[in-house]
Short mmCIF file of C-alpha atoms in Angstrom, two decimals:
data_model
loop_
_atom_site.label_atom_id
_atom_site.label_comp_id
_atom_site.label_asym_id
_atom_site.label_seq_id
_atom_site.Cartn_x
_atom_site.Cartn_y
_atom_site.Cartn_z
CA MET D 297 -12.65 -6.10 29.77
CA GLY D 298 -9.82 -8.48 29.37
CA VAL D 299 -9.02 -11.20 26.95
CA ILE D 300 -7.59 -14.81 28.53
CA SER D 301 -6.41 -17.54 26.85
CA ASN D 302 -6.13 -21.42 28.24
CA GLY D 303 -5.36 -19.14 31.99
CA THR D 304 -3.24 -16.90 30.30
CA THR D 305 -4.27 -13.05 30.21
CA LEU D 306 -2.96 -11.66 27.03
CA LEU D 307 -4.88 -7.71 27.29
CA ASP D 308 -6.13 -6.45 30.43
CA ALA D 309 -7.08 -2.38 31.26
CA GLY D 310 -6.68 -1.20 28.38
CA ALA D 311 -2.92 -2.67 28.00
CA LEU D 312 -0.97 -6.25 26.52
CA ASP D 313 0.06 -8.15 30.10
CA SER D 314 3.48 -7.92 30.38
CA GLY D 315 3.58 -11.17 29.30
CA VAL D 316 3.22 -11.12 25.39
CA VAL D 317 5.40 -11.39 22.82
CA THR D 318 5.82 -7.96 21.50
CA GLY D 319 9.20 -6.14 19.59
CA ALA D 320 12.40 -5.13 21.55
CA MET D 321 11.61 -1.29 20.02
CA THR D 322 8.86 1.01 20.91
CA LEU D 323 7.91 4.07 18.70
CA ILE D 324 7.28 6.42 20.84
CA LYS D 325 6.59 9.97 20.36
CA THR D 326 6.59 11.47 16.01
CA VAL D 327 7.22 15.45 15.75
CA THR D 328 7.39 16.56 12.88
CA ALA D 329 9.01 19.77 11.08
CA SER D 330 7.39 22.69 10.10
CA THR D 331 9.08 25.75 9.29
CA SER D 332 10.16 24.12 13.59
CA SER D 333 13.00 26.45 15.06
CA THR D 334 12.87 23.70 17.37
CA ILE D 335 12.26 20.00 17.55
CA SER D 336 12.00 18.56 21.49
CA PHE D 337 11.72 15.65 23.64
CA VAL D 338 10.41 16.48 26.57
CA ASP D 339 9.87 13.94 29.67
CA GLY D 340 6.50 13.97 30.18
CA ALA D 341 5.45 16.30 27.84
CA SER D 342 3.01 15.08 25.19
CA GLY D 343 3.13 11.29 25.87
CA VAL D 344 7.15 11.60 25.44
CA VAL D 345 8.66 8.92 27.83
CA LEU D 346 12.65 10.05 28.03
CA ASP D 347 13.21 8.60 31.93
CA ASP D 348 13.98 5.27 33.07
CA THR D 349 11.69 3.07 31.24
CA TYR D 350 14.34 2.61 28.48
CA LYS D 351 17.76 1.71 28.77
CA GLU D 352 17.92 2.78 25.02
CA TYR D 353 16.33 5.35 23.14
CA ILE D 354 16.62 6.52 19.58
CA ILE D 355 15.41 9.95 17.98
CA LYS D 356 16.04 9.07 14.31
CA PHE D 357 15.08 11.77 11.49
CA THR D 358 13.87 11.65 8.19
CA ASP D 359 14.24 14.34 5.52
CA VAL D 360 15.66 16.81 7.38
CA HIS D 361 15.62 20.54 5.62
CA LEU D 362 16.78 22.96 6.68
CA GLY D 363 15.35 27.06 6.18
CA SER D 364 18.22 28.82 5.30
CA ASP D 365 21.88 27.96 3.31
CA ASP D 366 24.55 26.37 5.10
CA LYS D 367 23.15 25.94 8.21
CA ARG D 368 23.95 23.64 10.88
CA PHE D 369 21.77 21.20 12.39
CA THR D 370 22.14 20.21 16.34
CA LEU D 371 20.80 19.15 19.43
CA GLN D 372 21.97 19.67 23.25
CA GLY D 373 20.46 17.99 26.61
CA SER D 374 18.10 18.76 29.47
CA ILE D 375 18.10 18.19 33.16
CA ASP D 376 15.21 20.51 34.25
CA ALA D 377 12.18 19.02 31.45
CA GLY D 378 13.40 21.29 28.55
CA SER D 379 13.67 24.46 31.60
CA ASN D 380 17.21 24.81 29.79
CA TYR D 381 19.39 22.44 27.58
CA ASN D 382 23.18 23.63 28.28
CA VAL D 383 24.24 20.29 30.08
CA ASN D 384 28.38 19.48 29.73
CA ALA D 385 28.70 17.37 26.64
CA THR D 386 32.06 16.06 24.91
CA THR D 387 32.09 14.35 21.95
CA SER D 388 33.78 13.43 18.67
CA THR D 389 33.06 13.64 15.15
CA PHE D 390 34.01 12.23 12.36
CA ARG D 391 33.08 12.38 8.59
CA ALA D 392 33.26 10.49 4.76
CA LYS D 393 32.89 13.16 2.13
CA HIS D 394 32.96 12.80 -1.84
CA ALA D 395 31.68 15.76 -4.51
CA GLU D 396 28.90 14.19 -6.88
CA ASP D 397 30.52 16.17 -9.75
CA ASP D 398 33.93 13.24 -8.40
CA SER D 399 36.46 16.59 -7.15
CA GLY D 400 36.78 15.54 -4.07
CA SER D 401 36.60 12.98 -1.40
CA GLY D 402 37.83 12.38 2.07
CA PHE D 403 37.69 10.30 5.33
CA GLU D 404 38.82 13.07 7.88
CA TYR D 405 38.07 14.10 12.38
CA THR D 406 35.99 17.07 11.59
CA ASN D 407 38.32 19.34 14.04
CA GLY D 408 36.11 22.06 15.08
CA HIS D 409 32.57 20.27 15.48
CA ASP D 410 33.14 18.61 18.21
CA SER D 411 32.39 19.78 21.88
CA ASP D 412 34.67 20.26 24.49
CA ASN D 413 32.93 19.99 28.29
CA GLY D 414 30.66 22.31 26.59
CA THR D 415 27.15 23.75 27.05
CA ALA D 416 26.40 24.76 24.32
CA PHE D 417 24.57 23.56 20.97
CA PHE D 418 26.92 21.20 19.35
CA GLN D 419 26.89 18.75 15.50
CA ILE D 420 26.37 14.79 15.56
CA SER D 421 28.93 15.58 13.07
CA ASP D 422 30.17 18.81 10.26
CA ILE D 423 26.81 18.03 9.41
CA LEU D 424 25.48 21.28 7.46
CA GLY D 425 22.16 21.30 5.20
CA SER D 426 21.46 23.53 2.47
CA GLY D 427 18.11 25.20 2.13
CA ASN D 428 18.70 26.72 -1.01
CA ASN D 429 18.00 23.51 -3.27
CA ALA D 430 14.90 21.55 -2.24
CA ASP D 431 15.77 18.26 -2.15
CA ASP D 432 18.95 18.67 0.06
CA CYS D 433 17.91 16.29 3.57
CA ILE D 434 19.59 15.31 6.19
CA ALA D 435 18.44 11.18 7.42
CA GLY D 436 20.19 9.69 10.34
CA PHE D 437 20.18 8.31 14.56
CA LEU D 438 21.14 9.20 17.46
CA GLN D 439 21.30 6.60 19.54
CA LEU D 440 20.87 7.85 23.65
CA PHE D 441 22.06 5.19 26.38
CA ASN D 442 20.34 4.56 29.82
CA PRO D 443 19.92 9.03 30.26
CA SER D 444 18.41 8.50 33.85
CA SER D 445 21.06 7.02 34.98
CA THR D 446 22.34 9.12 38.41
CA THR D 447 25.62 7.00 38.49
CA PHE D 448 27.08 7.97 35.45
CA VAL D 449 27.28 9.66 32.59
CA LYS D 450 25.18 9.63 29.41
CA HIS D 451 26.68 8.52 26.18
CA PHE D 452 25.26 8.70 23.04
CA LYS D 453 26.06 7.54 19.49
CA GLY D 454 25.11 9.00 16.17
CA ARG D 455 24.73 8.61 12.32
CA PHE D 456 23.85 10.68 9.15
CA ASN D 457 23.67 11.24 5.39
CA ALA D 458 23.41 14.62 4.19
CA ASN D 459 23.69 16.34 0.56
CA ASN D 460 24.97 20.10 0.54
CA THR D 461 26.20 21.94 -2.37
CA GLY D 462 26.86 18.29 -4.47
CA GLU D 463 28.34 17.12 -1.88
CA CYS D 464 27.52 13.61 -0.34
CA ILE D 465 28.62 14.03 3.69
CA GLY D 466 29.41 10.54 5.56
CA GLY D 467 28.87 11.73 9.05
CA PHE D 468 29.23 9.38 12.80
CA GLY D 469 29.70 11.07 16.51
CA ALA D 470 30.30 9.63 19.42
CA GLY D 471 29.75 11.64 23.00
CA TYR D 472 28.58 11.60 27.04
CA PHE D 473 26.48 14.49 28.57
CA ASN D 474 29.18 14.74 31.54
CA THR D 475 26.53 14.69 33.81
CA THR D 476 25.50 12.76 36.99
CA SER D 477 21.52 14.06 37.09
CA ALA D 478 19.30 12.83 34.68
CA ILE D 479 19.08 13.63 31.23
CA ASP D 480 14.83 14.09 30.67
CA ALA D 481 14.83 16.35 27.65
CA ILE D 482 16.91 16.42 23.44
CA GLN D 483 15.86 19.42 21.45
CA PHE D 484 17.22 19.51 17.78
CA LYS D 485 16.96 22.73 15.77
CA ALA D 486 19.85 24.86 13.37
CA ASP D 487 22.16 26.98 14.42
CA ALA D 488 20.76 30.44 12.32
CA GLY D 489 17.23 29.98 11.25
CA ASN D 490 14.62 27.29 10.67
CA ILE D 491 14.04 23.84 10.64
CA ASP D 492 11.41 23.98 7.20
CA ALA D 493 10.99 20.21 7.18
CA GLY D 494 11.94 17.17 8.92
CA THR D 495 10.26 13.99 10.43
CA PHE D 496 11.93 13.27 14.30
CA LYS D 497 10.47 9.80 16.02
CA LEU D 498 11.67 9.56 18.97
CA TYR D 499 11.51 5.11 19.67
CA GLY D 500 12.84 2.88 23.41
CA ILE D 501 14.89 0.22 23.02
CA LYS D 502 13.34 -2.63 25.28
CA MET S 142 -15.16 -6.06 15.04
CA GLY S 143 -12.88 -4.16 17.05
CA LEU S 144 -11.40 -5.14 20.91
CA ILE S 145 -11.52 -2.82 23.65
CA SER S 146 -10.38 -2.44 27.16
CA ASP S 147 -11.41 -0.72 29.53
CA GLY S 148 -11.36 2.07 27.37
CA THR S 149 -8.82 1.99 25.12
CA THR S 150 -9.36 0.02 21.96
CA ILE S 151 -6.36 -2.97 21.29
CA PHE S 152 -7.56 -4.22 17.38
CA ASP S 153 -9.98 -2.71 15.11
CA ALA S 154 -10.24 -3.40 11.19
CA GLY S 155 -7.96 -6.03 11.81
CA ALA S 156 -4.52 -4.89 12.49
CA MET S 157 -3.79 -4.10 16.22
CA SER S 158 -3.11 -0.47 17.33
CA ALA S 159 0.04 1.63 17.15
CA GLY S 160 1.80 1.71 20.10
CA PHE S 161 1.59 -2.27 21.86
CA GLY S 162 3.30 -4.09 18.55
CA GLY S 163 7.17 -3.51 17.97
CA SER S 164 7.90 -0.57 16.17
CA MET S 165 10.00 -2.97 13.71
CA VAL S 166 7.76 -4.76 11.21
CA PHE S 167 8.85 -7.94 9.36
CA ILE S 168 7.67 -7.04 5.83
CA LYS S 169 9.46 -9.86 3.69
CA LYS S 170 12.75 -12.28 3.59
CA LEU S 171 14.65 -14.19 0.69
CA THR S 172 17.24 -16.98 0.88
CA ALA S 173 19.44 -16.73 -2.07
CA SER S 174 21.10 -19.80 -3.88
CA SER S 175 22.99 -19.86 -6.15
CA SER S 176 20.93 -17.01 -7.52
CA GLY S 177 21.95 -13.92 -10.20
CA THR S 178 19.47 -11.29 -8.40
CA LEU S 179 18.06 -11.37 -4.81
CA SER S 180 15.05 -7.47 -5.17
CA PHE S 181 12.59 -6.64 -3.27
CA VAL S 182 9.99 -5.08 -5.39
CA ASN S 183 7.20 -2.99 -4.10
CA GLY S 184 3.95 -4.78 -4.29
CA ALA S 185 5.36 -7.83 -5.50
CA SER S 186 5.74 -11.51 -3.74
CA GLY S 187 4.52 -9.73 -0.41
CA VAL S 188 6.93 -6.46 -0.48
CA VAL S 189 6.13 -3.03 0.15
CA LEU S 190 8.76 -0.52 0.23
CA ASP S 191 7.10 2.92 -0.39
CA ASN S 192 5.10 4.88 2.32
CA THR S 193 4.11 3.15 4.84
CA TYR S 194 7.56 3.41 5.83
CA LYS S 195 9.44 6.21 7.10
CA GLU S 196 12.93 3.53 6.94
CA TYR S 197 13.28 0.60 5.82
CA LEU S 198 16.08 -1.87 6.97
CA PHE S 199 18.23 -4.73 5.04
CA THR S 200 19.72 -7.87 7.40
CA PHE S 201 22.35 -9.48 5.41
CA LYS S 202 23.99 -13.15 6.51
CA ASN S 203 26.23 -14.98 4.99
CA MET S 204 26.28 -12.91 2.05
CA HIS S 205 28.55 -15.98 -0.13
CA PRO S 206 29.68 -15.68 -3.67
CA SER S 207 30.21 -18.17 -6.99
CA ALA S 208 32.94 -16.07 -7.43
CA ASN S 209 36.32 -15.21 -6.24
CA GLY S 210 36.63 -12.43 -4.68
CA PRO S 211 33.51 -10.65 -6.48
CA TYR S 212 32.72 -6.69 -4.67
CA PHE S 213 28.89 -7.36 -3.06
CA GLN S 214 26.81 -4.06 -3.69
CA VAL S 215 23.51 -2.67 -3.66
CA ASN S 216 21.18 -0.86 -6.53
CA PHE S 217 18.01 1.19 -6.41
CA ARG S 218 15.69 1.52 -9.39
CA ASP S 219 13.52 4.89 -9.12
CA GLY S 220 10.88 4.39 -11.60
CA GLY S 221 10.76 1.79 -14.74
CA THR S 222 12.04 -1.79 -13.97
CA ASN S 223 16.23 -1.04 -14.97
CA TYR S 224 17.67 -0.91 -11.55
CA ASP S 225 19.94 2.54 -11.58
CA ALA S 226 19.23 4.89 -9.82
CA PRO S 227 21.72 8.02 -9.90
CA LYS S 228 23.85 7.54 -5.88
CA THR S 229 26.10 9.82 -5.21
CA THR S 230 28.48 8.13 -1.23
CA ALA S 231 31.17 8.42 0.10
CA PHE S 232 32.69 4.29 0.98
CA PHE S 233 35.64 4.06 4.59
CA ALA S 234 36.08 0.27 5.81
CA ALA S 235 38.32 -0.03 8.95
CA ARG S 236 40.37 -3.73 7.27
CA HIS S 237 42.63 -5.99 9.74
CA LYS S 238 45.05 -8.82 8.08
CA GLU S 239 44.45 -12.59 10.16
CA ASP S 240 47.78 -13.26 10.06
CA ASP S 241 48.11 -9.15 11.34
CA SER S 242 50.51 -8.33 8.20
CA ALA S 243 48.21 -5.44 7.82
CA SER S 244 45.75 -3.53 9.27
CA ALA S 245 44.41 -0.16 8.16
CA VAL S 246 41.72 2.61 7.87
CA ALA S 247 40.80 4.66 5.17
CA TYR S 248 38.56 6.07 2.03
CA ILE S 249 38.93 4.45 -0.25
CA THR S 250 38.03 5.93 -3.17
CA GLY S 251 37.34 2.96 -5.98
CA ASN S 252 33.99 2.27 -3.81
CA ASP S 253 32.34 5.79 -4.63
CA LEU S 254 30.22 6.80 -6.19
CA ALA S 255 29.06 10.58 -8.45
CA GLU S 256 26.34 9.99 -9.49
CA GLY S 257 26.40 7.16 -10.09
CA THR S 258 24.25 4.75 -12.35
CA GLY S 259 26.08 1.57 -11.25
CA ALA S 260 26.43 -0.76 -8.32
CA GLN S 261 27.28 0.60 -4.98
CA PHE S 262 30.00 -1.21 -3.60
CA LEU S 263 29.50 -3.01 0.22
CA ASP S 264 32.15 -4.65 0.81
CA GLY S 265 35.86 -2.37 0.97
CA PHE S 266 37.42 -5.69 -0.61
CA GLY S 267 35.36 -7.53 -2.33
CA ILE S 268 34.77 -11.42 -0.61
CA ASN S 269 36.61 -14.45 -2.03
CA ASN S 270 34.49 -17.62 -2.10
CA ASP S 271 36.38 -19.93 0.56
CA ALA S 272 33.85 -22.53 1.95
CA ASN S 273 33.14 -20.25 5.05
CA SER S 274 33.66 -16.79 3.71
CA CYS S 275 30.72 -14.27 3.88
CA VAL S 276 30.08 -10.58 4.34
CA SER S 277 27.44 -9.22 7.03
CA GLY S 278 25.61 -5.65 7.79
CA MET S 279 23.03 -4.46 7.20
CA LEU S 280 20.98 -1.08 4.73
CA GLN S 281 18.93 1.52 5.71
CA LEU S 282 17.14 3.27 3.89
CA PHE S 283 15.49 6.82 4.72
CA ASP S 284 12.19 7.35 3.08
CA PRO S 285 11.61 6.37 -0.24
CA ALA S 286 8.83 7.54 -1.30
CA SER S 287 9.96 10.93 -1.21
CA THR S 288 9.08 13.31 -3.72
CA THR S 289 9.98 15.78 -2.69
CA PHE S 290 14.06 15.25 -1.02
CA HIS S 291 16.81 13.17 -1.64
CA LYS S 292 16.99 9.17 -0.23
CA HIS S 293 19.50 8.88 1.90
CA PHE S 294 21.38 5.14 3.00
CA LEU S 295 23.36 4.32 5.61
CA VAL S 296 25.00 1.11 5.22
CA THR S 297 27.91 -0.73 7.32
CA THR S 298 29.00 -4.26 6.32
CA SER S 299 32.15 -6.33 8.34
CA GLY S 300 34.03 -8.48 5.77
CA HIS S 301 36.11 -11.94 6.36
CA ALA S 302 39.56 -11.49 4.35
CA PRO S 303 40.83 -9.52 5.36
CA ALA S 304 38.40 -8.69 8.63
CA SER S 305 36.99 -5.31 7.49
CA HIS S 306 34.89 -3.11 9.13
CA ASN S 307 32.77 -1.39 6.08
CA PHE S 308 30.67 2.73 5.69
CA THR S 309 28.73 3.41 2.84
CA SER S 310 26.93 6.49 3.31
CA GLY S 311 25.31 8.30 0.52
CA TYR S 312 21.88 9.01 -1.56
CA CYS S 313 19.80 8.90 -4.95
CA ASN S 314 20.00 11.79 -6.41
CA THR S 315 16.40 11.81 -7.19
CA THR S 316 13.03 13.00 -6.44
CA THR S 317 11.21 10.01 -7.91
CA ALA S 318 10.27 7.49 -5.52
CA ILE S 319 12.34 4.41 -4.94
CA ASP S 320 10.79 1.18 -5.14
CA GLY S 321 12.67 -1.77 -6.27
CA VAL S 322 16.19 -1.96 -4.34
CA GLN S 323 18.26 -5.23 -5.61
CA PHE S 324 21.86 -7.32 -4.45
CA THR S 325 24.58 -9.19 -6.26
CA PHE S 326 27.29 -9.67 -5.98
CA GLN S 327 29.81 -7.85 -9.06
CA SER S 328 30.43 -11.06 -10.85
CA GLY S 329 28.50 -14.64 -10.39
CA ASN S 330 25.72 -15.57 -8.06
CA ILE S 331 24.22 -14.96 -4.80
CA ASP S 332 25.34 -19.21 -3.20
CA ALA S 333 24.45 -18.78 -0.24
CA GLY S 334 23.04 -16.03 1.80
CA ASP S 335 19.54 -14.30 3.34
CA ILE S 336 18.55 -10.89 3.24
CA CYS S 337 15.11 -9.31 5.41
CA LEU S 338 13.49 -6.43 4.75
CA TYR S 339 11.55 -4.65 7.95
CA GLY S 340 9.70 -0.99 7.67
CA ILE S 341 10.12 1.11 10.63
CA ALA S 342 7.07 2.59 12.19
#
């Protein structure tokens, strides 16, 4: 059944008509971590869209709590629907930090936490996650631009805040997957141990 | 009554099904007019600030102070009626003067908090009260209703005279739910400006 108002089709065949004004930010998929070794968004799997439907995607992560102490929250992309996560990536990363006891603060490039055309999992910035404190977590977002391009490299940028052992870490990172193959999957994981908790939401931006 | 098209539920129980509308839902707009405070309190005046959304976004535009040079600031309510949640934050800013006499990017130690309960500055250098002077930006607040985790927030603003690009990252160090957010200037009133609250579904 469709709905037509004053000669204009509003919806038909189970979908809103493309002419109906809706929001430009569309929730595609929510994944909740529960002692998970990885969190993945793979185009075409489990309702995930990560193709040329959108020119921009945002992944927001909330209450990410790692299972082990002093482990790092990392990500990588795939060009083969998640069979391998090993795309060459170059990134630059920096952070601001401040201790809860005011014993230290600073603003710095996080040398050693960037990627120089590497294929390993990498951090948005220096993201430490404490598994010892039950209330410690990480929150932030990753923007990925035109992952389906077969002409250009695929840029991304992210920002997060984390608290680890009494320290606030505001991290920033940007970079690109250095490939002209389409990126069709993104995966998050800790560099060791599991992601005990956290909510990951993938959005498409029209 | 619901509306089902080709086996797909479009509307039911007074709401559109998930996936049909946008994911950024407008909740409330407050407009300043010589206002001492602008507050968003869950359950008051149509404000939703609970576990309905995992993320809330505040956008503030043309925030203009009555006094000359106060910082624009925010605080959070974690139970009770006072805006005094403990916060640890980090702050840095880039700035550039109109006459090109100075430019820099640096951490600003006076603008951060170490478990402070006072308001958090959201601009790097204060806002003067010239008629055209103001500060604009946005604040993301993650899962304020959590009773397990700290509540993280990320802020980006653009200030005026000097031009400044300001970045605040921090968390409310409490496992009590945050149910109110209040914006003020460090002194005087908020003469003008508007703040919108959105829920991110």
